[in-house]
Tab-separated table of C-alpha atoms in Angstrom:
chain	number	residue	atom	x	y	z
N	1319	UNK	CA	-13.375	5.062	-13.847
N	1320	UNK	CA	-12.945	5.335	-10.790
N	1321	UNK	CA	-12.210	1.944	-8.699
N	1322	UNK	CA	-15.488	1.966	-6.129
N	1323	UNK	CA	-17.140	2.098	-9.391
N	1324	UNK	CA	-15.320	-0.722	-10.600
N	1325	UNK	CA	-15.804	-2.483	-8.226
N	1326	UNK	CA	-19.968	-1.694	-7.697
N	1327	UNK	CA	-19.935	-2.776	-11.574
N	1328	UNK	CA	-17.971	-5.619	-10.694
N	1329	UNK	CA	-20.136	-6.735	-7.516
N	1330	UNK	CA	-23.393	-5.789	-9.862
N	1331	UNK	CA	-22.666	-9.583	-11.827
N	1332	UNK	CA	-21.183	-10.953	-9.273
N	1333	UNK	CA	-24.497	-13.256	-7.417
N	1334	UNK	CA	-25.700	-11.786	-4.119
N	1335	UNK	CA	-25.021	-13.721	-1.329
N	1336	UNK	CA	-20.648	-13.496	-2.761
N	1337	UNK	CA	-21.194	-9.256	-3.277
N	1338	UNK	CA	-22.361	-9.457	0.397
N	1339	UNK	CA	-19.416	-11.709	1.231
N	1340	UNK	CA	-17.043	-9.605	-0.832
N	1341	UNK	CA	-17.798	-6.219	1.459
N	1342	UNK	CA	-17.681	-8.051	4.368
N	1343	UNK	CA	-14.816	-9.362	4.028
N	1344	UNK	CA	-13.441	-5.697	2.425
N	1345	UNK	CA	-14.568	-4.242	5.666
N	1346	UNK	CA	-13.358	-6.973	7.895
N	1347	UNK	CA	-9.428	-5.924	6.052
N	1348	UNK	CA	-9.934	-2.498	6.236
N	1349	UNK	CA	-10.970	-3.014	10.298
N	1350	UNK	CA	-7.936	-5.171	9.980
N	1351	UNK	CA	-5.871	-2.000	9.225
N	1352	UNK	CA	-6.145	-0.259	12.147
N	1353	UNK	CA	-6.163	-2.636	14.297
N	1354	UNK	CA	-2.757	-3.981	13.511
N	1355	UNK	CA	0.704	-2.073	15.256
N	1356	UNK	CA	2.359	0.324	12.173
N	1357	UNK	CA	4.640	-2.844	12.067
N	1358	UNK	CA	2.859	-4.990	10.552
N	1359	UNK	CA	-0.273	-3.488	8.902
N	1360	UNK	CA	-0.238	-3.821	5.191
N	1361	UNK	CA	1.416	-7.831	6.289
N	1362	UNK	CA	-1.460	-9.467	7.257
N	1363	UNK	CA	-4.390	-9.773	5.045
N	1364	UNK	CA	-7.853	-11.305	5.832
N	1365	UNK	CA	-8.743	-15.113	4.063
N	1366	UNK	CA	-12.510	-16.110	5.862
N	1367	UNK	CA	-15.158	-14.379	8.479
N	1368	UNK	CA	-17.025	-18.138	9.455
N	1369	UNK	CA	-18.281	-19.357	12.545
N	1370	UNK	CA	-16.110	-16.042	14.059
N	1371	UNK	CA	-13.020	-17.837	13.314
N	1372	UNK	CA	-10.843	-15.295	11.691
N	1373	UNK	CA	-8.746	-17.267	9.299
N	1374	UNK	CA	-5.398	-14.522	8.870
N	1375	UNK	CA	-2.637	-14.891	6.219
N	1376	UNK	CA	0.426	-13.224	6.634
N	1377	UNK	CA	3.616	-12.682	4.168
N	1378	UNK	CA	6.400	-14.479	6.365
N	1379	UNK	CA	6.615	-16.319	9.355
N	1380	UNK	CA	8.359	-13.677	11.734
N	1381	UNK	CA	5.243	-11.537	11.433
N	1382	UNK	CA	2.775	-14.513	11.645
N	1383	UNK	CA	5.027	-15.027	14.723
N	1384	UNK	CA	4.086	-11.666	16.680
N	1385	UNK	CA	0.580	-11.568	15.307
N	1386	UNK	CA	0.045	-15.193	17.433
N	1387	UNK	CA	1.048	-13.499	20.485
N	1388	UNK	CA	-1.404	-10.310	19.916
N	1389	UNK	CA	-4.235	-12.467	18.844
N	1390	UNK	CA	-6.572	-11.474	21.880
N	1391	UNK	CA	-5.488	-7.257	22.022
N	1392	UNK	CA	-6.544	-7.586	18.020
N	1393	UNK	CA	-10.078	-9.223	18.451
N	1394	UNK	CA	-11.074	-7.098	21.540
N	1395	UNK	CA	-10.215	-4.080	18.901
N	1396	UNK	CA	-12.127	-5.275	15.939
N	1397	UNK	CA	-14.821	-6.524	17.726
N	1398	UNK	CA	-14.560	-2.249	19.374
N	1399	UNK	CA	-15.334	-1.187	15.519
N	1400	UNK	CA	-17.859	-3.894	15.051
N	1401	UNK	CA	-15.673	-7.515	13.573
N	1402	UNK	CA	-17.312	-9.876	16.233
N	1403	UNK	CA	-14.039	-12.696	16.399
N	1404	UNK	CA	-13.781	-15.573	19.204
N	1405	UNK	CA	-10.517	-16.903	17.683
N	1406	UNK	CA	-7.897	-15.753	15.099
N	1407	UNK	CA	-6.558	-18.593	12.264
N	1408	UNK	CA	-2.771	-16.984	11.448
N	1409	UNK	CA	-1.028	-18.590	8.213
N	1410	UNK	CA	2.129	-17.596	6.034
N	1411	UNK	CA	1.310	-17.084	2.497
N	1412	UNK	CA	4.719	-15.685	0.946
N	1413	UNK	CA	3.135	-14.881	-2.137
N	1414	UNK	CA	1.734	-12.060	0.333
N	1415	UNK	CA	4.761	-9.995	-0.110
N	1416	UNK	CA	5.026	-7.465	-4.010
N	1417	UNK	CA	7.443	-9.294	-5.750
N	1418	UNK	CA	10.680	-7.503	-6.453
N	1419	UNK	CA	10.849	-4.914	-9.385
N	1420	UNK	CA	13.915	-4.194	-10.189
N	1421	UNK	CA	14.545	-0.047	-10.362
N	1422	UNK	CA	14.497	1.561	-14.078
N	1423	UNK	CA	17.050	3.598	-15.630
N	1424	UNK	CA	16.541	6.914	-16.608
N	1425	UNK	CA	18.591	8.123	-18.774
N	1426	UNK	CA	18.554	12.465	-17.534
N	1427	UNK	CA	17.220	15.355	-19.224
N	1428	UNK	CA	18.755	15.411	-22.252
N	1429	UNK	CA	21.903	18.206	-22.899
N	1430	UNK	CA	19.961	20.506	-24.863
N	1431	UNK	CA	17.575	20.437	-21.913
N	1432	UNK	CA	20.274	21.341	-19.793
N	1433	UNK	CA	22.074	24.403	-22.226
N	1434	UNK	CA	18.302	25.887	-22.091
N	1435	UNK	CA	17.544	25.376	-18.772
N	1436	UNK	CA	20.864	27.537	-17.344
N	1437	UNK	CA	20.290	29.566	-19.960
N	1438	UNK	CA	16.950	30.056	-18.674
N	1439	UNK	CA	18.260	30.069	-14.958
N	1440	UNK	CA	20.286	32.897	-16.367
N	1441	UNK	CA	18.020	35.133	-17.779
N	1442	UNK	CA	15.692	34.538	-15.039
N	1443	UNK	CA	15.547	37.312	-11.920
N	1444	UNK	CA	15.893	35.838	-7.621
N	1445	UNK	CA	13.624	34.097	-6.834
N	1446	UNK	CA	11.939	30.417	-6.164
N	1447	UNK	CA	11.493	29.746	-9.871
N	1448	UNK	CA	15.607	30.690	-9.696
N	1449	UNK	CA	16.284	28.629	-6.825
N	1450	UNK	CA	14.137	25.127	-8.304
N	1451	UNK	CA	15.715	25.005	-11.566
N	1452	UNK	CA	19.100	25.214	-9.216
N	1453	UNK	CA	18.724	22.419	-7.758
N	1454	UNK	CA	16.936	20.728	-10.991
N	1455	UNK	CA	20.201	21.982	-12.413
N	1456	UNK	CA	22.685	20.932	-10.241
N	1457	UNK	CA	21.121	17.938	-9.263
N	1458	UNK	CA	21.357	16.544	-13.001
N	1459	UNK	CA	24.706	17.455	-13.332
N	1460	UNK	CA	25.660	15.633	-11.070
N	1461	UNK	CA	24.732	12.003	-13.047
């Protein structure tokens, strides 16, 4: 099931006013992502848009500080994209940061598989496949 069909299914189960509000916030978030400088994109979330006051949450104080200095330009840019806001409230919500996940230790290819690939590599003629196999074997023999 695609994300859009899931969103449509969930929206059909919501009260009409809530579904409209959710779509409005999603559109505002999309406009915000297009309006923000690259360094801030992905670190700011739309929390609310009421009475032309846009409430935003940032994942860190540094991002919030930079955003506060750029509110006039942000309001103008959002206005060009159809989002009417006359003021911006910025708050910090560290929970927006993605949680650190330890990298998974990969075991690599088993020795028998490496031997089979080496045997195949010895039998085929020069070309892109042989180059790719050489790179693969070189990579796995380093570890």
